[in-house]
Structures are given as C-alpha cells and as structure tokens.
JSON list of C-alpha atoms in Angstrom, two decimals:
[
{"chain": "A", "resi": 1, "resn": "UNK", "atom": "CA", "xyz": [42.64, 149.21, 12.38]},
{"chain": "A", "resi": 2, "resn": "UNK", "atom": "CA", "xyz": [45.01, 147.52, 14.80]},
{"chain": "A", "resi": 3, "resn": "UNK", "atom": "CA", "xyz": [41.97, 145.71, 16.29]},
{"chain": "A", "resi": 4, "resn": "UNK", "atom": "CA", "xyz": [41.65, 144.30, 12.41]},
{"chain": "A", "resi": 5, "resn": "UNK", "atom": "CA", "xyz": [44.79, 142.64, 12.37]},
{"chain": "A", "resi": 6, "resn": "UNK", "atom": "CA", "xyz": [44.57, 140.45, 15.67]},
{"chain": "A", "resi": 7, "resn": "UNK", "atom": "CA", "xyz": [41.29, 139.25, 14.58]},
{"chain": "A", "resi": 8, "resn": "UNK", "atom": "CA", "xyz": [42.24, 138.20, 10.82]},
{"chain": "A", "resi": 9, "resn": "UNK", "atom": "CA", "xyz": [44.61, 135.38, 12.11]},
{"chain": "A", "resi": 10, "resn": "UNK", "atom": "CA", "xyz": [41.56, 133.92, 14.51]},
{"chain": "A", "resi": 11, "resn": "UNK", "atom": "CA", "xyz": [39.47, 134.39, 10.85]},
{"chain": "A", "resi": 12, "resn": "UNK", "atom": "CA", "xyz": [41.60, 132.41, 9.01]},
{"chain": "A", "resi": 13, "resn": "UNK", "atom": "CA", "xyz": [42.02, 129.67, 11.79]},
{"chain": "A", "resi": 14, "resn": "UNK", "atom": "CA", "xyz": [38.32, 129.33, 11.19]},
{"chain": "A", "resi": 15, "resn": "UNK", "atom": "CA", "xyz": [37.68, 128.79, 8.15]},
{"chain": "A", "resi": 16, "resn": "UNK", "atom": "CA", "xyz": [40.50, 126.20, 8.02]},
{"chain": "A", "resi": 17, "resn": "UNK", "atom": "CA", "xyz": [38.78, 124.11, 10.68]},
{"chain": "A", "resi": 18, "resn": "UNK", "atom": "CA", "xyz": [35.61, 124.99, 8.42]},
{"chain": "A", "resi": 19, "resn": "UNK", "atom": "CA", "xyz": [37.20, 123.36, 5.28]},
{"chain": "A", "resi": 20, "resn": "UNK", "atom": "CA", "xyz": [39.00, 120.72, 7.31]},
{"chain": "A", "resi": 21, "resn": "UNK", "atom": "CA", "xyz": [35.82, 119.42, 8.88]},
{"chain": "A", "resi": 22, "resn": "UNK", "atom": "CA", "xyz": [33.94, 119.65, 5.73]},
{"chain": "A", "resi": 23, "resn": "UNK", "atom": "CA", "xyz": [36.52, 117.42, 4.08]},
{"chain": "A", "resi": 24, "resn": "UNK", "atom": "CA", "xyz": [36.52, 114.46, 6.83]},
{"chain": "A", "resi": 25, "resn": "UNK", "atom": "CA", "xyz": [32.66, 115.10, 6.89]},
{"chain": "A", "resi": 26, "resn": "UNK", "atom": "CA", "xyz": [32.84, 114.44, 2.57]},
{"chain": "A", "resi": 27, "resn": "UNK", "atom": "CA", "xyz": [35.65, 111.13, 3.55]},
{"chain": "A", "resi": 28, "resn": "UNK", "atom": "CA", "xyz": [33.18, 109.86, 6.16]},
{"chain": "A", "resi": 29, "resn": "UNK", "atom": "CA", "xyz": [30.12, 109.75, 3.91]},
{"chain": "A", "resi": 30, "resn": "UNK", "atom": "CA", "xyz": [31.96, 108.17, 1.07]},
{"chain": "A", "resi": 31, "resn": "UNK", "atom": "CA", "xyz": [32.89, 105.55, 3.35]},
{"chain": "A", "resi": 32, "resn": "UNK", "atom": "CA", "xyz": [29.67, 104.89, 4.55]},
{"chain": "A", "resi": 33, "resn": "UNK", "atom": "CA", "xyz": [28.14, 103.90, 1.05]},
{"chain": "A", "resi": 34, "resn": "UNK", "atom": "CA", "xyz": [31.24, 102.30, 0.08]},
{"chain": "A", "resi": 35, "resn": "UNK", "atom": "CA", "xyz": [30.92, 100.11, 3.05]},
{"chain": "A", "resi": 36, "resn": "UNK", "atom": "CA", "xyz": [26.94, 99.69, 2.55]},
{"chain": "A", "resi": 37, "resn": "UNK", "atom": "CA", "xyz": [26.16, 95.88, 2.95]},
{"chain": "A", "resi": 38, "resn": "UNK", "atom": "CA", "xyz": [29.37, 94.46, 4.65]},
{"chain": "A", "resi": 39, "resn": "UNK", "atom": "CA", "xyz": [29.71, 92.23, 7.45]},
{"chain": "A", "resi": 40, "resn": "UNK", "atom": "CA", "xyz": [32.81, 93.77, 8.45]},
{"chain": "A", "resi": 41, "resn": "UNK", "atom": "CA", "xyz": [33.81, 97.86, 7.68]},
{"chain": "A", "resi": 42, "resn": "UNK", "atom": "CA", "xyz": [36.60, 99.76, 9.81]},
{"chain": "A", "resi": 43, "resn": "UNK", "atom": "CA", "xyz": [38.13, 103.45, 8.64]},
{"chain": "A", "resi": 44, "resn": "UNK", "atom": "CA", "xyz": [40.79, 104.84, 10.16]},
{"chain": "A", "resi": 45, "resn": "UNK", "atom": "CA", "xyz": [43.64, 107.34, 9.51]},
{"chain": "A", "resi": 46, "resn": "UNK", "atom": "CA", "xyz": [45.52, 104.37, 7.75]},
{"chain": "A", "resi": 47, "resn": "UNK", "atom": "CA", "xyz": [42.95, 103.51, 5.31]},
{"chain": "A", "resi": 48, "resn": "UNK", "atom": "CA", "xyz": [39.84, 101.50, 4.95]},
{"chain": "A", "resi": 49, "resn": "UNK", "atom": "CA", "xyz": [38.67, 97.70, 5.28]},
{"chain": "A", "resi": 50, "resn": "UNK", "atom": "CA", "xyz": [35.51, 95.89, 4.27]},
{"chain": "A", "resi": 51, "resn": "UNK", "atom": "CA", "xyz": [34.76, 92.05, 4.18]},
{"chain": "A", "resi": 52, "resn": "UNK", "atom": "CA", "xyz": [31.94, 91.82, 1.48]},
{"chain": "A", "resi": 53, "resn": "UNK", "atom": "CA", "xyz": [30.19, 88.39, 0.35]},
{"chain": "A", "resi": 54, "resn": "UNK", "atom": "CA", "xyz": [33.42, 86.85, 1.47]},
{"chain": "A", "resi": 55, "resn": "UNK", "atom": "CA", "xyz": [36.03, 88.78, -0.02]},
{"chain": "A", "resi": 56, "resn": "UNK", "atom": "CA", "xyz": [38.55, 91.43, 2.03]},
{"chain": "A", "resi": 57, "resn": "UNK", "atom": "CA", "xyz": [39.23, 94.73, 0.24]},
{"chain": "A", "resi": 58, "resn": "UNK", "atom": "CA", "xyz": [41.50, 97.33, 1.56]},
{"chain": "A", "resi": 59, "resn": "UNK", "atom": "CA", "xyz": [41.38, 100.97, 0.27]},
{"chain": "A", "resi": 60, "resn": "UNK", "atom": "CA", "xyz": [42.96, 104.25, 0.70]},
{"chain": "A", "resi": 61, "resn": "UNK", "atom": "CA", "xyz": [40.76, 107.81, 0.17]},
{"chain": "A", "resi": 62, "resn": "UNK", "atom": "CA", "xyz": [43.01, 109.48, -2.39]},
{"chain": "A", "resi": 63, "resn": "UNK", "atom": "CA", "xyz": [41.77, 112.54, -4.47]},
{"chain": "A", "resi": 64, "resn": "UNK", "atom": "CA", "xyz": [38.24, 112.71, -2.85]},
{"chain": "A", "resi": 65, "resn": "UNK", "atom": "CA", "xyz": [37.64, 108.82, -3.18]},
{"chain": "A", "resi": 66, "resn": "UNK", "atom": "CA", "xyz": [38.38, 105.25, -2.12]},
{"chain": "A", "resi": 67, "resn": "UNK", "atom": "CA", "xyz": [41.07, 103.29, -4.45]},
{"chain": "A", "resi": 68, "resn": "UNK", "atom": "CA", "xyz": [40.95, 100.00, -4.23]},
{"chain": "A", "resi": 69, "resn": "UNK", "atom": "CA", "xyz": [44.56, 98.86, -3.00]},
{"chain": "A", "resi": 70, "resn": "UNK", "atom": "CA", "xyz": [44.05, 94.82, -3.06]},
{"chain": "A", "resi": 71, "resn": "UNK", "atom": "CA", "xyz": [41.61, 92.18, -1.88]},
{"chain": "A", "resi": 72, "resn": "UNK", "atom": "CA", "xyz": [41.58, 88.78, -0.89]},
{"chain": "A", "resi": 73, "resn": "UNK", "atom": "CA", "xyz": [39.16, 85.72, -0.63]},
{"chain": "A", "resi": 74, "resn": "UNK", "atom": "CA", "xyz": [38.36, 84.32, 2.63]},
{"chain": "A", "resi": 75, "resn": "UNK", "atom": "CA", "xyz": [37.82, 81.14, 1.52]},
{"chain": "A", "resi": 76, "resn": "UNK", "atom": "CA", "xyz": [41.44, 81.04, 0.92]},
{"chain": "A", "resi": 77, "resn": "UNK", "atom": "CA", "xyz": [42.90, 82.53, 4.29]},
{"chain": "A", "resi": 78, "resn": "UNK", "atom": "CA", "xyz": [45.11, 80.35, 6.50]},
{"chain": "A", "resi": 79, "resn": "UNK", "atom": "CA", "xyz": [46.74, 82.65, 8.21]},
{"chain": "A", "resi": 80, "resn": "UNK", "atom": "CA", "xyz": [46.20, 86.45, 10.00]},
{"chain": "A", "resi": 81, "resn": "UNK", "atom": "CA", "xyz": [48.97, 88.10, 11.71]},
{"chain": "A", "resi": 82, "resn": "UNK", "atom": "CA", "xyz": [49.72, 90.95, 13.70]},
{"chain": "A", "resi": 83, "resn": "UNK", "atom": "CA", "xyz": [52.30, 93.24, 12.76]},
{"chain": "A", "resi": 84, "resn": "UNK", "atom": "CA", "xyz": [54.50, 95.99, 13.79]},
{"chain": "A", "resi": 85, "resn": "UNK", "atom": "CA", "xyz": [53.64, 98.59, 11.54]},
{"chain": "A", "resi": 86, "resn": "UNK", "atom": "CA", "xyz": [57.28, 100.42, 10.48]},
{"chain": "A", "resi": 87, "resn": "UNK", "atom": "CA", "xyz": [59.51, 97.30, 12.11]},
{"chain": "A", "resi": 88, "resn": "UNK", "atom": "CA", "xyz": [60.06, 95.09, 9.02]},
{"chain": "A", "resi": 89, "resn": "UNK", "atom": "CA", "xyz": [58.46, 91.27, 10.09]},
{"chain": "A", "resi": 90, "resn": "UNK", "atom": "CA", "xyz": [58.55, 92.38, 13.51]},
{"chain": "A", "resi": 91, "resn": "UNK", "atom": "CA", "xyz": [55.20, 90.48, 15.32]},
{"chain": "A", "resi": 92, "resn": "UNK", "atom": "CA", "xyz": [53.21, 92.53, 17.49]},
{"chain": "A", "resi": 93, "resn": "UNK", "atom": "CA", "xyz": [53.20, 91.80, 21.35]},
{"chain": "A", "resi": 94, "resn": "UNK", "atom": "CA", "xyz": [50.04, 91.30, 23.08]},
{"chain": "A", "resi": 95, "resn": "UNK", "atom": "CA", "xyz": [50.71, 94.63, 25.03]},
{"chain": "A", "resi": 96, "resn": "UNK", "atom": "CA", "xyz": [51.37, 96.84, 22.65]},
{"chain": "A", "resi": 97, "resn": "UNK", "atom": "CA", "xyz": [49.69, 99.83, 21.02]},
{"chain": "A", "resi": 98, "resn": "UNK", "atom": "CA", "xyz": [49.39, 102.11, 18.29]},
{"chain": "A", "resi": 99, "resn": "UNK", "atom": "CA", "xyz": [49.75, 101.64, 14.54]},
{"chain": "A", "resi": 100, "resn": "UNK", "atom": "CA", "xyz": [50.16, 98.27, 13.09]},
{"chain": "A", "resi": 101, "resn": "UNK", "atom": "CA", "xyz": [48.82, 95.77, 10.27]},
{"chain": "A", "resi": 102, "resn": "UNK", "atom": "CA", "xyz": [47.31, 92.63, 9.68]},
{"chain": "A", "resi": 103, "resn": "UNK", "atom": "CA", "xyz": [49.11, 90.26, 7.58]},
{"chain": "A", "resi": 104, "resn": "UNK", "atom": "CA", "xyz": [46.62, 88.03, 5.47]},
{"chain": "A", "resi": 105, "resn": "UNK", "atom": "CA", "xyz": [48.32, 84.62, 4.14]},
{"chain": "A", "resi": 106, "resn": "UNK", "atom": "CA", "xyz": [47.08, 82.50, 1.96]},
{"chain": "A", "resi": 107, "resn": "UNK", "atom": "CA", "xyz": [47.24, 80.00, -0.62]},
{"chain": "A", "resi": 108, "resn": "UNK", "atom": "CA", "xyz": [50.99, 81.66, -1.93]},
{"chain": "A", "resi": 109, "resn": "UNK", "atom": "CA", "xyz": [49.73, 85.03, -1.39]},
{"chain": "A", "resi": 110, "resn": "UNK", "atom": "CA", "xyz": [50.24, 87.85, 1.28]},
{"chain": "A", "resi": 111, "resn": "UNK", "atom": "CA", "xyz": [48.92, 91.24, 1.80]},
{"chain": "A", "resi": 112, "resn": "UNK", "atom": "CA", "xyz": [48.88, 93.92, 4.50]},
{"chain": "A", "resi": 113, "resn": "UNK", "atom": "CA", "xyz": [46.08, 95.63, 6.01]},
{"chain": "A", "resi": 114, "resn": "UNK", "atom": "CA", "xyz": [47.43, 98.84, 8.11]},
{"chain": "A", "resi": 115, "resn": "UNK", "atom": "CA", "xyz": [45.35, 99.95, 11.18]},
{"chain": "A", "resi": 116, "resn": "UNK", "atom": "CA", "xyz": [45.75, 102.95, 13.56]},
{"chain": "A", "resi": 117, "resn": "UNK", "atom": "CA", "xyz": [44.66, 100.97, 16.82]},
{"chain": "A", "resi": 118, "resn": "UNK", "atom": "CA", "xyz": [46.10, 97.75, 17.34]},
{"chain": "A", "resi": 119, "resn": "UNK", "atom": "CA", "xyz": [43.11, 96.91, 19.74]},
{"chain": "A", "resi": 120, "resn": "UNK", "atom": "CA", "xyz": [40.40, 97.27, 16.56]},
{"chain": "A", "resi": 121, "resn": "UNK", "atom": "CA", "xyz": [42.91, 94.94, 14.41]},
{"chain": "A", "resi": 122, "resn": "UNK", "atom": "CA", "xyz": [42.87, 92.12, 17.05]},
{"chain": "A", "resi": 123, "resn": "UNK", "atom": "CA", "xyz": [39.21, 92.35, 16.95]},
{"chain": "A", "resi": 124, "resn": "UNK", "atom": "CA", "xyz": [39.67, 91.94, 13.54]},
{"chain": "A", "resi": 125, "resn": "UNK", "atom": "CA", "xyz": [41.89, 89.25, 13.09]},
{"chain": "A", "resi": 126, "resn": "UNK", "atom": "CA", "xyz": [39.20, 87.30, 15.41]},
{"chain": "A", "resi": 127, "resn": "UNK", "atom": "CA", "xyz": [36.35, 88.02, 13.35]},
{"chain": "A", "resi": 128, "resn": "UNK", "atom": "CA", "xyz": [38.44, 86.88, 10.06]},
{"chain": "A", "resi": 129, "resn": "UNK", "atom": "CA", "xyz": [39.84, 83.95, 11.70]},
{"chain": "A", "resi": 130, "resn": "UNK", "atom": "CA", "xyz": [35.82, 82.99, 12.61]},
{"chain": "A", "resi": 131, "resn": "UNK", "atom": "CA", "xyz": [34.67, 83.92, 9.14]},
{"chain": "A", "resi": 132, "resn": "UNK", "atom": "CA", "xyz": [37.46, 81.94, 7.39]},
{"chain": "A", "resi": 133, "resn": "UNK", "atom": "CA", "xyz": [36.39, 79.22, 9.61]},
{"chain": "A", "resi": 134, "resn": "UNK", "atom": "CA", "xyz": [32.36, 79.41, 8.78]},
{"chain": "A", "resi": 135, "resn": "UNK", "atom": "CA", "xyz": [32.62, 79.34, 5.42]},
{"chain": "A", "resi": 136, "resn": "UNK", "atom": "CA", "xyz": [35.71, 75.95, 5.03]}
]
C-alpha cells in the first residue's frame, strides 16, 4: 500500500504533462492553418502575427482558438517601433532582451504587436519596413 501512495503523485504529474502537451500540440495546429498562405506568421507565448495579402493581424488563442485582436494595412504604415513591453513609451535599446512590442503607426492610427523575443520582433520590424516599402 505505502508503495501506492509515492507513485500516485509521479501519476498525476503525468498525465498533466499529458494534457498540457496535448493542449500546445491542439494551439500549434490551429496556428498553422490560421497562418496558411502568409508571407509573414510568428507565435509566441504573447500571441500571434500574420501579414496576409498586405494586411497585419494580431491574435490571441483564447478558449481553444485565435481572436482576432486588430489589424492594419501596410499600405498605410509609416512607422514601426520597438518597445519596452511593461515600461509605458519606453523605446527598446539595441541590447536588450526579452518581452517587448512593435508599435505600428500610421495614417492617425497606432497599434501594438507584443512579442516574447525581442530578436524575432527586430526581424520583424525589417521585414514590415521592406514590405511597406514594396508595395508604396
């Protein structure tokens, strides 16, 4: 019996990571047909991005899909910006690391992408800046 009860924790513990994985295995699929046919896709733990036929969406996976949070036109963007994440209109430093967003400005309108990496969102903000470009 006592045997039992120090394995039932380690039984539990499994099939926790079993339900866990099974969930970011469901999130991952869902993200790869929701990103099906963009030129740019990124998912993180902050969310999701895709730049389709030249419009930016941002999402968040609530509730066992992707809602929609805003988009924005590329035709229309004059400006991308790196921001601290949590620091009000703090700009991001070349050096730094870690959770931040991209600020999209244009034509009297402003919204803000989050990303877990700063590294992937200067990538990013490169590729946007070159899109935005490509299609003026």
């Amino acid at each position: 019996m006592m045997h039992g009860l120090l394995w039932f924790p380690l039984l539990l513990v499994f099939v926790l990571l079993t339900a866990l994985g099974w969930l970011e295995r469901r999130r991952q699929n869902l993200y790869r047909f929701w990103a099906e046919g963009s030129e740019l896709a990124k998912l993180d733990g902050s969310g999701a991005a895709r730049l389709k036929d030249g419009i930016i969406t941002w999402s968040s996976f609530e509730a066992g899909s992707f809602k929609e949070k805003d988009t924005f036109e590329v035709k229309r963007l004059e400006l991308v910006e790196l921001m601290a994440l949590s620091s009000g209109e703090a700009p991001l430093t070349n050096e730094s690391q870690g959770q931040c967003r991209l600020r999209l400005i244009g034509c009297g309108k402003e919204i803000d992408v989050p990303f877990a990496d700063a590294e992937r969102a200067r990538q990013w903000m490169d590729q946007l800046m070159g899109k935005a470009r490509c299609d003026l």
